mmCIF file of C-alpha atoms in Angstrom:
data_model
loop_
_atom_site.group_PDB
_atom_site.id
_atom_site.type_symbol
_atom_site.label_atom_id
_atom_site.label_comp_id
_atom_site.label_asym_id
_atom_site.label_seq_id
_atom_site.Cartn_x
_atom_site.Cartn_y
_atom_site.Cartn_z
ATOM 1 C CA MET A 1177 24.276 -13.964 3.828
ATOM 2 C CA GLN A 1178 26.314 -13.286 6.572
ATOM 3 C CA ALA A 1179 25.468 -10.102 8.798
ATOM 4 C CA SER A 1180 28.589 -8.560 8.063
ATOM 5 C CA ASP A 1181 28.511 -8.825 4.401
ATOM 6 C CA PHE A 1182 25.181 -7.507 4.106
ATOM 7 C CA ASN A 1183 26.261 -3.604 4.949
ATOM 8 C CA PRO A 1184 29.034 -3.275 2.193
ATOM 9 C CA ARG A 1185 26.768 -4.943 -0.278
ATOM 10 C CA MET A 1186 23.888 -2.539 0.323
ATOM 11 C CA GLU A 1187 26.136 0.415 0.100
ATOM 12 C CA GLU A 1188 27.558 -0.974 -3.453
ATOM 13 C CA ARG A 1189 24.115 -1.263 -4.394
ATOM 14 C CA ALA A 1190 23.551 2.078 -3.321
ATOM 15 C CA GLY A 1191 26.631 3.282 -4.841
ATOM 16 C CA ARG A 1192 25.731 1.967 -8.285
ATOM 17 C CA ARG A 1193 21.986 3.224 -8.044
ATOM 18 C CA LYS A 1194 23.228 7.126 -7.202
ATOM 19 C CA ALA A 1195 25.775 6.500 -10.156
ATOM 20 C CA ALA A 1196 23.424 5.512 -12.232
ATOM 21 C CA ARG A 1197 21.069 8.582 -11.508
ATOM 22 C CA LEU A 1198 23.844 10.864 -11.599
ATOM 23 C CA ASN A 1199 25.103 9.333 -15.036
ATOM 24 C CA LEU A 1200 21.245 9.914 -16.326
ATOM 25 C CA LEU A 1201 21.788 13.772 -15.362
ATOM 26 C CA LEU A 1202 24.968 14.191 -16.855
ATOM 27 C CA LEU A 1203 23.460 12.312 -20.174
ATOM 28 C CA THR A 1204 20.706 15.107 -19.931
ATOM 29 C CA VAL A 1205 23.161 17.801 -19.551
ATOM 30 C CA LEU A 1206 25.141 16.661 -22.135
ATOM 31 C CA CYS A 1207 22.483 16.437 -24.696
ATOM 32 C CA ALA A 1208 21.231 20.036 -23.557
ATOM 33 C CA LEU A 1209 24.590 21.524 -23.952
ATOM 34 C CA ALA A 1210 25.077 19.953 -27.672
ATOM 35 C CA LEU A 1211 22.158 21.369 -28.585
ATOM 36 C CA LEU A 1212 23.103 24.810 -27.574
ATOM 37 C CA ALA A 1213 26.268 24.130 -29.276
ATOM 38 C CA LEU A 1214 24.799 23.671 -32.340
ATOM 39 C CA CYS A 1215 22.563 27.112 -32.090
ATOM 40 C CA VAL A 1216 25.406 29.561 -31.051
ATOM 41 C CA GLY A 1217 28.026 30.747 -33.146
ATOM 42 C CA LYS A 1218 28.613 33.756 -35.574
ATOM 43 C CA TYR A 1219 25.898 32.188 -37.475
ATOM 44 C CA PRO A 1220 22.660 31.865 -35.037
ATOM 45 C CA VAL A 1221 20.368 29.262 -35.578
ATOM 46 C CA SER A 1222 17.510 28.468 -33.161
ATOM 47 C CA PRO A 1223 16.700 25.494 -31.355
ATOM 48 C CA TRP A 1224 13.550 24.355 -32.870
ATOM 49 C CA GLU A 1225 15.477 24.955 -36.410
ATOM 50 C CA ALA A 1226 18.703 22.912 -35.612
ATOM 51 C CA LEU A 1227 16.299 20.039 -34.428
ATOM 52 C CA GLY A 1228 14.424 20.189 -37.575
ATOM 53 C CA ILE A 1229 17.760 19.997 -39.802
ATOM 54 C CA LEU A 1230 18.864 17.142 -37.849
ATOM 55 C CA PHE A 1231 15.451 15.080 -37.528
ATOM 56 C CA GLY A 1232 13.257 16.858 -39.999
ATOM 57 C CA GLY A 1233 15.065 16.546 -43.363
ATOM 58 C CA GLY A 1234 16.377 20.093 -43.342
ATOM 59 C CA ALA A 1235 15.459 23.696 -43.240
ATOM 60 C CA GLU A 1236 14.475 26.226 -45.969
ATOM 61 C CA ASP A 1237 17.754 28.362 -45.246
ATOM 62 C CA ALA A 1238 20.410 26.574 -47.118
ATOM 63 C CA MET A 1239 23.297 28.300 -44.908
ATOM 64 C CA ALA A 1240 21.812 26.799 -42.009
ATOM 65 C CA ASN A 1241 22.113 23.490 -43.500
ATOM 66 C CA SER A 1242 25.402 23.980 -44.332
ATOM 67 C CA VAL A 1243 26.458 25.268 -40.825
ATOM 68 C CA VAL A 1244 24.953 22.801 -39.076
ATOM 69 C CA TRP A 1245 25.822 19.565 -40.956
ATOM 70 C CA GLY A 1246 28.990 20.739 -42.279
ATOM 71 C CA LEU A 1247 30.509 22.651 -39.622
ATOM 72 C CA ARG A 1248 29.213 22.450 -35.915
ATOM 73 C CA LEU A 1249 27.523 18.439 -35.717
ATOM 74 C CA PRO A 1250 31.141 17.361 -36.903
ATOM 75 C CA ARG A 1251 33.307 19.280 -34.042
ATOM 76 C CA ILE A 1252 30.493 18.776 -31.332
ATOM 77 C CA LEU A 1253 30.661 15.148 -32.214
ATOM 78 C CA GLY A 1254 34.290 15.684 -31.921
ATOM 79 C CA ALA A 1255 34.595 17.490 -29.134
ATOM 80 C CA VAL A 1256 32.297 14.866 -27.129
ATOM 81 C CA PHE A 1257 34.164 11.409 -28.256
ATOM 82 C CA CYS A 1258 37.646 13.220 -27.824
ATOM 83 C CA GLY A 1259 36.738 14.288 -24.219
ATOM 84 C CA ALA A 1260 35.329 11.041 -23.593
ATOM 85 C CA ALA A 1261 38.028 9.014 -24.955
ATOM 86 C CA LEU A 1262 40.561 10.824 -23.224
ATOM 87 C CA ALA A 1263 39.263 11.103 -19.965
ATOM 88 C CA LEU A 1264 38.313 7.297 -20.012
ATOM 89 C CA SER A 1265 42.048 6.594 -20.874
ATOM 90 C CA GLY A 1266 43.480 8.839 -18.106
ATOM 91 C CA ALA A 1267 41.087 6.888 -15.760
ATOM 92 C CA ALA A 1268 41.907 3.468 -16.760
ATOM 93 C CA TYR A 1269 45.909 4.438 -16.887
ATOM 94 C CA GLN A 1270 45.552 6.103 -13.220
ATOM 95 C CA GLY A 1271 43.566 2.887 -11.830
ATOM 96 C CA VAL A 1272 45.725 0.435 -13.278
ATOM 97 C CA PHE A 1273 49.313 2.021 -12.478
ATOM 98 C CA LYS A 1274 47.879 3.384 -9.248
ATOM 99 C CA ASN A 1275 49.300 6.507 -9.668
ATOM 100 C CA PRO A 1276 46.983 9.692 -9.793
ATOM 101 C CA LEU A 1277 49.456 11.706 -11.485
ATOM 102 C CA VAL A 1278 49.283 9.687 -15.061
ATOM 103 C CA SER A 1279 47.814 10.983 -17.599
ATOM 104 C CA PRO A 1280 46.921 9.356 -21.219
ATOM 105 C CA ASP A 1281 50.209 10.524 -22.617
ATOM 106 C CA PHE A 1282 52.708 9.407 -20.460
ATOM 107 C CA LEU A 1283 53.618 6.423 -22.452
ATOM 108 C CA GLY A 1284 54.557 8.441 -25.224
ATOM 109 C CA VAL A 1285 51.314 8.134 -27.506
ATOM 110 C CA SER A 1286 50.782 11.798 -27.686
ATOM 111 C CA GLN A 1287 54.602 12.654 -28.768
ATOM 112 C CA GLY A 1288 54.399 10.064 -31.150
ATOM 113 C CA ALA A 1289 51.159 11.281 -32.496
ATOM 114 C CA CYS A 1290 52.726 14.994 -32.829
ATOM 115 C CA VAL A 1291 55.918 13.098 -34.820
ATOM 116 C CA GLY A 1292 53.499 11.366 -37.384
ATOM 117 C CA ALA A 1293 51.309 14.441 -37.806
ATOM 118 C CA ALA A 1294 54.382 16.503 -38.071
ATOM 119 C CA LEU A 1295 55.714 14.239 -40.586
ATOM 120 C CA ALA A 1296 53.027 14.246 -42.794
ATOM 121 C CA ILE A 1297 52.643 17.924 -42.684
ATOM 122 C CA LEU A 1298 56.440 18.294 -43.661
ATOM 123 C CA LEU A 1299 55.805 16.061 -46.647
ATOM 124 C CA ALA A 1300 52.820 18.006 -47.591
ATOM 125 C CA LEU A 1301 50.063 14.890 -47.268
ATOM 126 C CA PRO A 1302 46.594 15.904 -47.429
ATOM 127 C CA ALA A 1303 44.556 16.272 -44.069
ATOM 128 C CA GLY A 1304 43.098 12.749 -44.165
ATOM 129 C CA MET A 1305 47.041 11.356 -44.601
ATOM 130 C CA THR A 1306 47.947 13.431 -41.135
ATOM 131 C CA GLN A 1307 45.497 11.623 -39.418
ATOM 132 C CA LEU A 1308 46.675 8.422 -40.296
ATOM 133 C CA PHE A 1309 50.287 9.094 -39.696
ATOM 134 C CA ALA A 1310 49.244 10.804 -36.517
ATOM 135 C CA PHE A 1311 47.370 7.402 -35.421
ATOM 136 C CA LEU A 1312 50.003 5.297 -36.814
ATOM 137 C CA GLY A 1313 52.917 7.239 -34.830
ATOM 138 C CA GLY A 1314 50.671 6.913 -31.311
ATOM 139 C CA ILE A 1315 50.529 3.405 -31.601
ATOM 140 C CA LEU A 1316 54.672 2.880 -32.417
ATOM 141 C CA ALA A 1317 55.518 5.136 -29.800
ATOM 142 C CA VAL A 1318 53.527 3.044 -27.182
ATOM 143 C CA GLY A 1319 54.892 -0.297 -28.672
ATOM 144 C CA LEU A 1320 58.332 0.686 -28.610
ATOM 145 C CA THR A 1321 57.314 1.691 -24.670
ATOM 146 C CA LEU A 1322 55.748 -2.216 -24.331
ATOM 147 C CA VAL A 1323 58.965 -3.688 -26.070
ATOM 148 C CA ILE A 1324 61.363 -2.217 -23.957
ATOM 149 C CA PRO A 1325 60.383 -3.982 -20.325
ATOM 150 C CA SER A 1326 60.354 -7.032 -22.367
ATOM 151 C CA LEU A 1327 63.904 -6.623 -23.928
ATOM 152 C CA ILE A 1328 65.207 -6.262 -20.370
ATOM 153 C CA ARG A 1329 62.695 -8.729 -18.854
ATOM 154 C CA ASN A 1330 61.334 -6.763 -16.495
ATOM 155 C CA GLN A 1331 57.212 -6.248 -16.500
ATOM 156 C CA SER A 1332 56.819 -3.973 -13.737
ATOM 157 C CA ASN A 1333 55.085 -0.564 -13.321
ATOM 158 C CA LEU A 1334 57.960 1.257 -12.590
ATOM 159 C CA MET A 1335 59.752 -0.115 -15.663
ATOM 160 C CA LEU A 1336 57.057 0.542 -18.254
ATOM 161 C CA VAL A 1337 56.896 4.614 -16.616
ATOM 162 C CA LEU A 1338 60.738 4.593 -17.422
ATOM 163 C CA SER A 1339 60.167 3.004 -20.930
ATOM 164 C CA GLY A 1340 57.497 5.898 -21.549
ATOM 165 C CA ILE A 1341 59.790 8.646 -20.579
ATOM 166 C CA ILE A 1342 62.608 7.062 -22.397
ATOM 167 C CA VAL A 1343 60.010 6.841 -25.623
ATOM 168 C CA GLY A 1344 58.450 10.496 -24.764
ATOM 169 C CA GLY A 1345 61.960 11.769 -24.990
ATOM 170 C CA LEU A 1346 63.067 10.257 -28.204
ATOM 171 C CA MET A 1347 59.719 11.573 -29.830
ATOM 172 C CA GLY A 1348 60.440 15.343 -28.496
ATOM 173 C CA SER A 1349 63.733 15.006 -29.994
ATOM 174 C CA LEU A 1350 62.447 13.540 -33.372
ATOM 175 C CA MET A 1351 59.764 16.386 -33.412
ATOM 176 C CA GLY A 1352 62.598 19.311 -32.832
ATOM 177 C CA PHE A 1353 64.119 18.131 -35.376
ATOM 178 C CA ILE A 1354 61.183 18.003 -37.827
ATOM 179 C CA LYS A 1355 60.337 21.501 -36.537
ATOM 180 C CA TYR A 1356 64.171 22.927 -37.315
ATOM 181 C CA ILE A 1357 64.059 21.632 -40.944
ATOM 182 C CA ALA A 1358 60.097 22.806 -41.781
ATOM 183 C CA ASP A 1359 59.602 25.617 -43.903
ATOM 184 C CA PRO A 1360 59.042 28.397 -41.393
ATOM 185 C CA GLU A 1361 56.327 30.339 -43.297
ATOM 186 C CA THR A 1362 54.038 27.176 -43.702
ATOM 187 C CA GLN A 1363 54.877 24.128 -42.347
ATOM 188 C CA LEU A 1364 56.172 25.085 -38.959
ATOM 189 C CA ALA A 1365 53.134 27.351 -38.346
ATOM 190 C CA ALA A 1366 50.876 24.093 -39.290
ATOM 191 C CA ILE A 1367 52.672 21.815 -37.132
ATOM 192 C CA THR A 1368 52.604 24.422 -33.869
ATOM 193 C CA TYR A 1369 49.085 24.885 -34.616
ATOM 194 C CA TRP A 1370 48.285 21.148 -35.021
ATOM 195 C CA GLN A 1371 49.972 20.612 -31.534
ATOM 196 C CA MET A 1372 47.760 22.998 -29.606
ATOM 197 C CA GLY A 1373 44.904 21.109 -30.681
ATOM 198 C CA SER A 1374 41.587 22.408 -32.478
ATOM 199 C CA PHE A 1375 38.358 20.842 -33.686
ATOM 200 C CA SER A 1376 38.008 23.181 -36.745
ATOM 201 C CA TYR A 1377 39.169 20.770 -39.276
ATOM 202 C CA VAL A 1378 36.824 18.191 -37.847
ATOM 203 C CA ASP A 1379 34.366 16.671 -40.974
ATOM 204 C CA LEU A 1380 32.109 13.911 -40.497
ATOM 205 C CA GLU A 1381 34.074 11.401 -42.532
ATOM 206 C CA GLY A 1382 37.031 11.842 -40.642
ATOM 207 C CA PHE A 1383 35.056 11.560 -37.324
ATOM 208 C CA PHE A 1384 33.183 8.031 -38.509
ATOM 209 C CA SER A 1385 36.971 6.982 -39.552
ATOM 210 C CA VAL A 1386 37.914 7.166 -35.909
ATOM 211 C CA LEU A 1387 34.649 6.164 -34.109
ATOM 212 C CA PRO A 1388 35.060 2.458 -34.560
ATOM 213 C CA ALA A 1389 38.396 2.595 -32.424
ATOM 214 C CA MET A 1390 37.044 4.516 -30.298
ATOM 215 C CA VAL A 1391 33.684 2.324 -29.420
ATOM 216 C CA LEU A 1392 35.485 -0.832 -29.150
ATOM 217 C CA SER A 1393 38.448 0.260 -27.238
ATOM 218 C CA GLY A 1394 36.096 1.900 -24.831
ATOM 219 C CA ALA A 1395 33.907 -0.789 -24.670
ATOM 220 C CA CYS A 1396 36.994 -3.258 -23.826
ATOM 221 C CA LEU A 1397 37.619 -0.879 -21.049
ATOM 222 C CA PHE A 1398 34.186 -0.862 -19.460
ATOM 223 C CA GLY A 1399 34.694 -4.538 -19.535
ATOM 224 C CA LEU A 1400 37.868 -4.647 -17.662
ATOM 225 C CA SER A 1401 36.804 -1.931 -15.147
ATOM 226 C CA TRP A 1402 36.561 -4.770 -12.362
ATOM 227 C CA TRP A 1403 40.175 -6.130 -13.248
ATOM 228 C CA ILE A 1404 41.067 -2.280 -12.988
ATOM 229 C CA ASP A 1405 39.832 -2.196 -9.447
ATOM 230 C CA VAL A 1406 42.144 -5.121 -8.293
ATOM 231 C CA MET A 1407 44.884 -3.845 -10.078
ATOM 232 C CA SER A 1408 44.615 -0.628 -8.050
ATOM 233 C CA LEU A 1409 45.013 -2.345 -4.835
ATOM 234 C CA GLY A 1410 48.669 -3.121 -5.981
ATOM 235 C CA GLU A 1411 50.571 -6.026 -7.921
ATOM 236 C CA ARG A 1412 51.214 -8.328 -5.091
ATOM 237 C CA GLU A 1413 47.669 -7.973 -4.218
ATOM 238 C CA ALA A 1414 46.312 -8.601 -7.801
ATOM 239 C CA GLN A 1415 48.470 -11.659 -8.232
ATOM 240 C CA THR A 1416 47.283 -12.885 -4.836
ATOM 241 C CA LEU A 1417 43.531 -12.904 -6.019
ATOM 242 C CA GLY A 1418 44.496 -14.606 -9.322
ATOM 243 C CA THR A 1419 44.745 -11.689 -11.544
ATOM 244 C CA ASN A 1420 47.204 -12.055 -14.509
ATOM 245 C CA VAL A 1421 48.649 -8.649 -13.868
ATOM 246 C CA VAL A 1422 50.837 -8.410 -17.312
ATOM 247 C CA LEU A 1423 47.504 -9.522 -19.144
ATOM 248 C CA VAL A 1424 45.634 -7.071 -17.423
ATOM 249 C CA ARG A 1425 47.730 -4.292 -17.806
ATOM 250 C CA THR A 1426 48.663 -4.628 -21.468
ATOM 251 C CA LEU A 1427 45.062 -4.677 -22.653
ATOM 252 C CA THR A 1428 44.436 -1.599 -20.534
ATOM 253 C CA VAL A 1429 47.280 -0.040 -22.208
ATOM 254 C CA VAL A 1430 46.528 -1.103 -25.677
ATOM 255 C CA CYS A 1431 43.207 0.220 -25.481
ATOM 256 C CA ALA A 1432 43.902 3.144 -23.603
ATOM 257 C CA THR A 1433 46.275 4.167 -26.119
ATOM 258 C CA PHE A 1434 43.863 3.576 -29.100
ATOM 259 C CA LEU A 1435 41.555 5.826 -27.343
ATOM 260 C CA THR A 1436 44.227 8.627 -27.067
ATOM 261 C CA ALA A 1437 46.177 8.380 -30.565
ATOM 262 C CA SER A 1438 42.131 8.381 -31.757
ATOM 263 C CA SER A 1439 41.382 11.709 -30.248
ATOM 264 C CA VAL A 1440 44.998 13.333 -31.098
ATOM 265 C CA CYS A 1441 44.706 12.106 -34.642
ATOM 266 C CA LEU A 1442 41.153 13.779 -34.811
ATOM 267 C CA ALA A 1443 42.007 17.048 -33.090
ATOM 268 C CA GLY A 1444 45.770 17.212 -32.175
ATOM 269 C CA THR A 1445 47.142 17.315 -28.943
ATOM 270 C CA ILE A 1446 44.804 18.731 -26.126
ATOM 271 C CA GLY A 1447 46.349 18.578 -22.790
ATOM 272 C CA TRP A 1448 44.777 18.117 -18.939
ATOM 273 C CA VAL A 1449 41.605 16.556 -19.972
ATOM 274 C CA GLY A 1450 43.013 12.758 -19.207
ATOM 275 C CA LEU A 1451 44.708 13.903 -15.921
ATOM 276 C CA VAL A 1452 42.047 16.164 -14.406
ATOM 277 C CA ILE A 1453 38.770 14.740 -15.295
ATOM 278 C CA PRO A 1454 39.042 11.659 -13.874
ATOM 279 C CA HIS A 1455 39.691 13.162 -10.452
ATOM 280 C CA PHE A 1456 36.695 15.142 -10.734
ATOM 281 C CA GLY A 1457 34.813 12.115 -11.674
ATOM 282 C CA ARG A 1458 36.086 10.155 -8.318
ATOM 283 C CA MET A 1459 34.735 13.300 -6.317
ATOM 284 C CA MET A 1460 31.196 12.410 -7.829
ATOM 285 C CA VAL A 1461 30.969 8.573 -7.536
ATOM 286 C CA GLY A 1462 33.671 7.623 -5.558
ATOM 287 C CA THR A 1463 37.213 5.561 -6.458
ATOM 288 C CA SER A 1464 35.594 2.007 -7.853
ATOM 289 C CA ASN A 1465 36.150 2.288 -12.035
ATOM 290 C CA ILE A 1466 33.116 0.139 -12.110
ATOM 291 C CA ARG A 1467 31.073 3.642 -11.886
ATOM 292 C CA LEU A 1468 34.032 6.239 -12.509
ATOM 293 C CA LEU A 1469 34.792 4.774 -16.015
ATOM 294 C CA PRO A 1470 31.101 5.677 -17.171
ATOM 295 C CA ALA A 1471 30.874 9.226 -14.896
ATOM 296 C CA ALA A 1472 34.900 10.203 -16.285
ATOM 297 C CA CYS A 1473 33.068 9.580 -20.248
ATOM 298 C CA LEU A 1474 30.376 11.557 -19.757
ATOM 299 C CA VAL A 1475 32.223 14.453 -17.684
ATOM 300 C CA GLY A 1476 34.669 14.396 -20.203
ATOM 301 C CA GLY A 1477 32.404 14.866 -23.327
ATOM 302 C CA ILE A 1478 30.947 17.730 -21.477
ATOM 303 C CA PHE A 1479 34.172 19.710 -20.362
ATOM 304 C CA LEU A 1480 35.601 19.373 -24.015
ATOM 305 C CA LEU A 1481 32.220 20.498 -25.648
ATOM 306 C CA VAL A 1482 31.895 23.665 -23.251
ATOM 307 C CA VAL A 1483 35.305 24.431 -24.235
ATOM 308 C CA ASP A 1484 35.000 23.837 -27.665
ATOM 309 C CA THR A 1485 31.810 26.180 -27.927
ATOM 310 C CA ALA A 1486 33.713 28.384 -25.837
ATOM 311 C CA ALA A 1487 36.863 28.306 -28.244
ATOM 312 C CA ARG A 1488 34.681 29.205 -31.286
ATOM 313 C CA THR A 1489 32.588 31.990 -29.952
ATOM 314 C CA ILE A 1490 34.586 33.949 -27.091
ATOM 315 C CA GLY A 1491 36.883 36.059 -29.609
ATOM 316 C CA THR A 1492 37.237 37.125 -33.368
ATOM 317 C CA THR A 1493 39.411 34.428 -33.739
ATOM 318 C CA GLU A 1494 39.195 30.673 -33.052
ATOM 319 C CA LEU A 1495 41.200 30.088 -29.778
ATOM 320 C CA PRO A 1496 43.439 26.539 -29.736
ATOM 321 C CA ILE A 1497 42.022 24.000 -27.559
ATOM 322 C CA SER A 1498 44.667 23.325 -25.339
ATOM 323 C CA ILE A 1499 44.858 26.869 -23.942
ATOM 324 C CA LEU A 1500 41.490 26.975 -22.684
ATOM 325 C CA THR A 1501 41.848 23.367 -21.000
ATOM 326 C CA GLY A 1502 45.302 24.191 -19.349
ATOM 327 C CA MET A 1503 43.525 27.685 -18.201
ATOM 328 C CA VAL A 1504 41.005 25.291 -16.454
ATOM 329 C CA GLY A 1505 42.784 22.313 -15.676
ATOM 330 C CA ALA A 1506 45.938 24.024 -14.068
ATOM 331 C CA PRO A 1507 43.886 25.864 -11.392
ATOM 332 C CA PHE A 1508 41.567 22.578 -10.812
ATOM 333 C CA TYR A 1509 44.624 20.366 -10.293
ATOM 334 C CA ALA A 1510 46.686 22.846 -8.094
ATOM 335 C CA TRP A 1511 43.095 23.017 -6.123
ATOM 336 C CA LEU A 1512 42.868 19.544 -5.684
ATOM 337 C CA LEU A 1513 46.552 18.954 -4.680
ATOM 338 C CA TYR A 1514 46.043 21.719 -1.764
ATOM 339 C CA ARG A 1515 42.903 19.372 -0.414
ATOM 340 C CA ARG A 1516 44.803 16.276 -0.268
ATOM 341 C CA ARG A 1517 48.374 17.751 0.547
ATOM 342 C CA MET A 1518 48.034 16.050 3.983
ATOM 343 C CA THR A 1519 48.157 12.312 1.865
ATOM 344 C CA VAL A 1520 50.627 13.342 -0.964
ATOM 345 C CA GLN A 1521 53.686 11.683 -0.271
#
């Protein structure tokens, strides 16, 4: 080993150990907040009672069992996994496209999912079909985004972004048409509320139906983290290092799309998480995606869990999730831009 290679390798090992300790701390905080979220609400439950319901076979109070298993546990799991999925997909997008302004919906996935869900509501389909239509709509939108560069025979990052803008605009127009013909008394209100995001309708069956797609896509992105680091150097540099740029980018986009579509079909559109949380993760562990992706998952889960708990407890009626995420995300992003104003060009 040369002396010039010693310090960088030692620094990398030290960085990984620091990130591992931080992730353990974040996981502990997440578990503690999840237990707290199980207890708070209009029907309070003690921590020991909540633990007994989860691991001890239930409690004597039938209402407590119903509240924990039927209401709070599904939405806690949904909030944690959706927050992790959105943050992970945002970090992957920003890394592979080398753009800090990229969010999980910039390829049209959220707009497509909204169109699919709105169509299901317009057709008066059950809630399970609404989730399925949302998932298929998101996948279809990103599929169109990926097809356009192939037809033009230009696989650059810029062309993919422009394709996302085209598809997003098309889906926005379709959404406007669906809203125009929807019943203003029932369907329009349901579509608007779904677009604003909420975990109030999440149940264990719906959560476990999207969990495999989330887990498999997340595991694939973790496996691609080193290649995403290479891609973040730029397309030419990545090709020089022997990277199949098109393959890595396509796999990253597909996996991140599955994560985003799964989240949207479970809880509706939730803004700012995929854009802001990866930046917060970089402030904690640095820019290496090997360390960033796990940290972003945990921070995203913590953030959305706290927001959802606040949404259902701070008022007499539950607030849509995107209202609170926007109140937190927009000021934080403005502060981040202010800090980096000298480096933004």
